[in-house]
C-alpha cells in the first residue's frame, strides 16, 4: 500500500511538478475553478480596459473638435466686438454732428426771427 502511494506521488511529481497529486483533490478542483474564474475576470477586465481606452480616444477627438470650434468662435467674437466698437464710435460721431447741426439750425432761426422783429 505504501509503495502504491509512493508510486502515485512520484507520478504526480512527474506530471505536475508537485509532490501531492492534485487531480482528485477537492482543493485542486476549487483551485481550478478559482483559476478559471480568475481568468474570466481578467478577460472581463481586458474587455473593459479596451472599451475605456476606445472611449478615451473618442473623448480626446471630441475635445479637439470642441477646442477648435471654441477657438473659431473666440475669433468670431473678437471680430464682432471690434465691429461693435467701430459702430458705436460712428453712432456717437453721428449724434455729435446731429447736435451741432441742430444748434446751427437754431442759430439761423434766431437770426431770422431777430431780423423779422427788427422790420
PDB file of C-alpha atoms in Angstrom:
ATOM      1  CA  UNK A   1       0.000   0.000   0.000  1.00  0.00           C
ATOM      2  CA  UNK A   2       2.781   2.384   0.920  1.00  0.00           C
ATOM      3  CA  UNK A   3       4.547   1.510  -2.288  1.00  0.00           C
ATOM      4  CA  UNK A   4       1.397   2.281  -4.311  1.00  0.00           C
ATOM      5  CA  UNK A   5       1.099   5.712  -2.711  1.00  0.00           C
ATOM      6  CA  UNK A   6       4.759   6.431  -3.283  1.00  0.00           C
ATOM      7  CA  UNK A   7       4.371   5.462  -6.914  1.00  0.00           C
ATOM      8  CA  UNK A   8       1.271   7.620  -7.233  1.00  0.00           C
ATOM      9  CA  UNK A   9       3.074  10.535  -5.569  1.00  0.00           C
ATOM     10  CA  UNK A  10       6.054  10.092  -7.864  1.00  0.00           C
ATOM     11  CA  UNK A  11       3.747  10.154 -10.870  1.00  0.00           C
ATOM     12  CA  UNK A  12       2.121  13.339  -9.514  1.00  0.00           C
ATOM     13  CA  UNK A  13       5.542  14.977  -9.193  1.00  0.00           C
ATOM     14  CA  UNK A  14       6.476  13.883 -12.688  1.00  0.00           C
ATOM     15  CA  UNK A  15       3.230  15.107 -14.222  1.00  0.00           C
ATOM     16  CA  UNK A  16       2.520  18.291 -12.294  1.00  0.00           C
ATOM     17  CA  UNK A  17       5.742  19.220 -10.578  1.00  0.00           C
ATOM     18  CA  UNK A  18       4.026  18.761  -7.217  1.00  0.00           C
ATOM     19  CA  UNK A  19       4.608  16.096  -4.614  1.00  0.00           C
ATOM     20  CA  UNK A  20       0.880  15.829  -3.992  1.00  0.00           C
ATOM     21  CA  UNK A  21      -1.416  14.610  -6.771  1.00  0.00           C
ATOM     22  CA  UNK A  22      -3.987  17.365  -7.160  1.00  0.00           C
ATOM     23  CA  UNK A  23      -6.063  15.656  -9.836  1.00  0.00           C
ATOM     24  CA  UNK A  24      -8.511  14.058  -7.417  1.00  0.00           C
ATOM     25  CA  UNK A  25      -8.470  16.670  -4.669  1.00  0.00           C
ATOM     26  CA  UNK A  26     -11.415  18.857  -3.756  1.00  0.00           C
ATOM     27  CA  UNK A  27      -8.916  21.615  -3.114  1.00  0.00           C
ATOM     28  CA  UNK A  28      -7.488  21.133  -6.578  1.00  0.00           C
ATOM     29  CA  UNK A  29     -10.940  21.347  -8.130  1.00  0.00           C
ATOM     30  CA  UNK A  30     -11.577  24.540  -6.189  1.00  0.00           C
ATOM     31  CA  UNK A  31      -8.245  25.957  -7.311  1.00  0.00           C
ATOM     32  CA  UNK A  32      -9.061  25.114 -10.919  1.00  0.00           C
ATOM     33  CA  UNK A  33     -12.422  26.851 -10.579  1.00  0.00           C
ATOM     34  CA  UNK A  34     -10.751  29.872  -8.963  1.00  0.00           C
ATOM     35  CA  UNK A  35      -8.171  29.908 -11.734  1.00  0.00           C
ATOM     36  CA  UNK A  36     -10.880  29.778 -14.385  1.00  0.00           C
ATOM     37  CA  UNK A  37     -12.981  32.437 -12.680  1.00  0.00           C
ATOM     38  CA  UNK A  38      -9.807  34.494 -12.284  1.00  0.00           C
ATOM     39  CA  UNK A  39      -9.133  34.111 -15.988  1.00  0.00           C
ATOM     40  CA  UNK A  40     -12.725  35.099 -16.748  1.00  0.00           C
ATOM     41  CA  UNK A  41     -12.281  38.149 -14.538  1.00  0.00           C
ATOM     42  CA  UNK A  42      -9.065  39.014 -16.333  1.00  0.00           C
ATOM     43  CA  UNK A  43     -10.836  38.652 -19.663  1.00  0.00           C
ATOM     44  CA  UNK A  44     -13.639  40.945 -18.484  1.00  0.00           C
ATOM     45  CA  UNK A  45     -11.059  43.395 -17.179  1.00  0.00           C
ATOM     46  CA  UNK A  46      -9.217  43.368 -20.501  1.00  0.00           C
ATOM     47  CA  UNK A  47     -12.511  43.972 -22.338  1.00  0.00           C
ATOM     48  CA  UNK A  48     -13.425  46.852 -20.040  1.00  0.00           C
ATOM     49  CA  UNK A  49      -9.952  48.385 -20.326  1.00  0.00           C
ATOM     50  CA  UNK A  50     -10.139  48.161 -24.121  1.00  0.00           C
ATOM     51  CA  UNK A  51     -13.583  49.808 -24.049  1.00  0.00           C
ATOM     52  CA  UNK A  52     -12.303  52.556 -21.744  1.00  0.00           C
ATOM     53  CA  UNK A  53      -9.300  53.190 -23.974  1.00  0.00           C
ATOM     54  CA  UNK A  54     -11.570  53.416 -27.019  1.00  0.00           C
ATOM     55  CA  UNK A  55     -13.830  55.823 -25.122  1.00  0.00           C
ATOM     56  CA  UNK A  56     -10.784  57.872 -24.108  1.00  0.00           C
ATOM     57  CA  UNK A  57      -9.760  58.119 -27.765  1.00  0.00           C
ATOM     58  CA  UNK A  58     -13.281  59.241 -28.730  1.00  0.00           C
ATOM     59  CA  UNK A  59     -13.339  61.810 -25.921  1.00  0.00           C
ATOM     60  CA  UNK A  60      -9.939  63.164 -26.932  1.00  0.00           C
ATOM     61  CA  UNK A  61     -11.121  63.549 -30.529  1.00  0.00           C
ATOM     62  CA  UNK A  62     -14.302  65.242 -29.302  1.00  0.00           C
ATOM     63  CA  UNK A  63     -12.226  67.526 -27.077  1.00  0.00           C
ATOM     64  CA  UNK A  64     -10.025  68.526 -30.018  1.00  0.00           C
ATOM     65  CA  UNK A  65     -13.107  69.243 -32.148  1.00  0.00           C
ATOM     66  CA  UNK A  66     -14.749  71.312 -29.409  1.00  0.00           C
ATOM     67  CA  UNK A  67     -11.494  73.184 -28.757  1.00  0.00           C
ATOM     68  CA  UNK A  68     -11.209  74.040 -32.457  1.00  0.00           C
ATOM     69  CA  UNK A  69     -14.830  75.226 -32.520  1.00  0.00           C
ATOM     70  CA  UNK A  70     -14.231  77.269 -29.378  1.00  0.00           C
ATOM     71  CA  UNK A  71     -11.168  78.920 -30.898  1.00  0.00           C
ATOM     72  CA  UNK A  72     -13.117  79.748 -34.074  1.00  0.00           C
ATOM     73  CA  UNK A  73     -15.984  81.179 -32.032  1.00  0.00           C
ATOM     74  CA  UNK A  74     -13.500  83.206 -29.976  1.00  0.00           C
ATOM     75  CA  UNK A  75     -12.058  84.722 -33.146  1.00  0.00           C
ATOM     76  CA  UNK A  76     -15.544  85.456 -34.473  1.00  0.00           C
ATOM     77  CA  UNK A  77     -16.496  87.053 -31.149  1.00  0.00           C
ATOM     78  CA  UNK A  78     -13.397  89.277 -31.224  1.00  0.00           C
ATOM     79  CA  UNK A  79     -14.236  90.381 -34.780  1.00  0.00           C
ATOM     80  CA  UNK A  80     -17.835  91.164 -33.775  1.00  0.00           C
ATOM     81  CA  UNK A  81     -16.646  93.102 -30.729  1.00  0.00           C
ATOM     82  CA  UNK A  82     -14.336  95.184 -32.952  1.00  0.00           C
ATOM     83  CA  UNK A  83     -17.176  95.868 -35.382  1.00  0.00           C
ATOM     84  CA  UNK A  84     -19.488  96.758 -32.488  1.00  0.00           C
ATOM     85  CA  UNK A  85     -16.873  99.197 -31.140  1.00  0.00           C
ATOM     86  CA  UNK A  86     -16.498 100.852 -34.569  1.00  0.00           C
ATOM     87  CA  UNK A  87     -20.283 101.121 -34.977  1.00  0.00           C
ATOM     88  CA  UNK A  88     -20.682 102.682 -31.522  1.00  0.00           C
ATOM     89  CA  UNK A  89     -17.988 105.247 -32.316  1.00  0.00           C
ATOM     90  CA  UNK A  90     -19.659 106.020 -35.654  1.00  0.00           C
ATOM     91  CA  UNK A  91     -23.034 106.409 -33.922  1.00  0.00           C
ATOM     92  CA  UNK A  92     -21.510 108.707 -31.312  1.00  0.00           C
ATOM     93  CA  UNK A  93     -19.940 110.826 -34.073  1.00  0.00           C
ATOM     94  CA  UNK A  94     -23.280 110.987 -35.921  1.00  0.00           C
ATOM     95  CA  UNK A  95     -25.049 112.081 -32.728  1.00  0.00           C
ATOM     96  CA  UNK A  96     -22.455 114.813 -32.174  1.00  0.00           C
ATOM     97  CA  UNK A  97     -22.843 116.009 -35.785  1.00  0.00           C
ATOM     98  CA  UNK A  98     -26.636 116.000 -35.407  1.00  0.00           C
ATOM     99  CA  UNK A  99     -26.415 118.026 -32.189  1.00  0.00           C
ATOM    100  CA  UNK A 100     -24.084 120.531 -33.892  1.00  0.00           C
ATOM    101  CA  UNK A 101     -26.416 120.753 -36.908  1.00  0.00           C
ATOM    102  CA  UNK A 102     -29.425 121.387 -34.627  1.00  0.00           C
ATOM    103  CA  UNK A 103     -27.511 124.177 -32.842  1.00  0.00           C
ATOM    104  CA  UNK A 104     -26.660 125.790 -36.179  1.00  0.00           C
ATOM    105  CA  UNK A 105     -30.273 125.493 -37.361  1.00  0.00           C
ATOM    106  CA  UNK A 106     -31.453 127.079 -34.092  1.00  0.00           C
ATOM    107  CA  UNK A 107     -28.935 129.913 -34.574  1.00  0.00           C
ATOM    108  CA  UNK A 108     -30.153 130.510 -38.138  1.00  0.00           C
ATOM    109  CA  UNK A 109     -33.800 130.524 -36.966  1.00  0.00           C
ATOM    110  CA  UNK A 110     -32.942 133.048 -34.212  1.00  0.00           C
ATOM    111  CA  UNK A 111     -31.239 135.273 -36.769  1.00  0.00           C
ATOM    112  CA  UNK A 112     -34.332 135.100 -38.975  1.00  0.00           C
ATOM    113  CA  UNK A 113     -36.638 135.868 -36.032  1.00  0.00           C
ATOM    114  CA  UNK A 114     -34.431 138.769 -34.937  1.00  0.00           C
ATOM    115  CA  UNK A 115     -34.358 140.110 -38.473  1.00  0.00           C
ATOM    116  CA  UNK A 116     -38.159 139.837 -38.769  1.00  0.00           C
ATOM    117  CA  UNK A 117     -38.698 141.527 -35.405  1.00  0.00           C
ATOM    118  CA  UNK A 118     -36.475 144.475 -36.406  1.00  0.00           C
ATOM    119  CA  UNK A 119     -38.516 145.168 -39.510  1.00  0.00           C
TER     120      UNK A 119
END
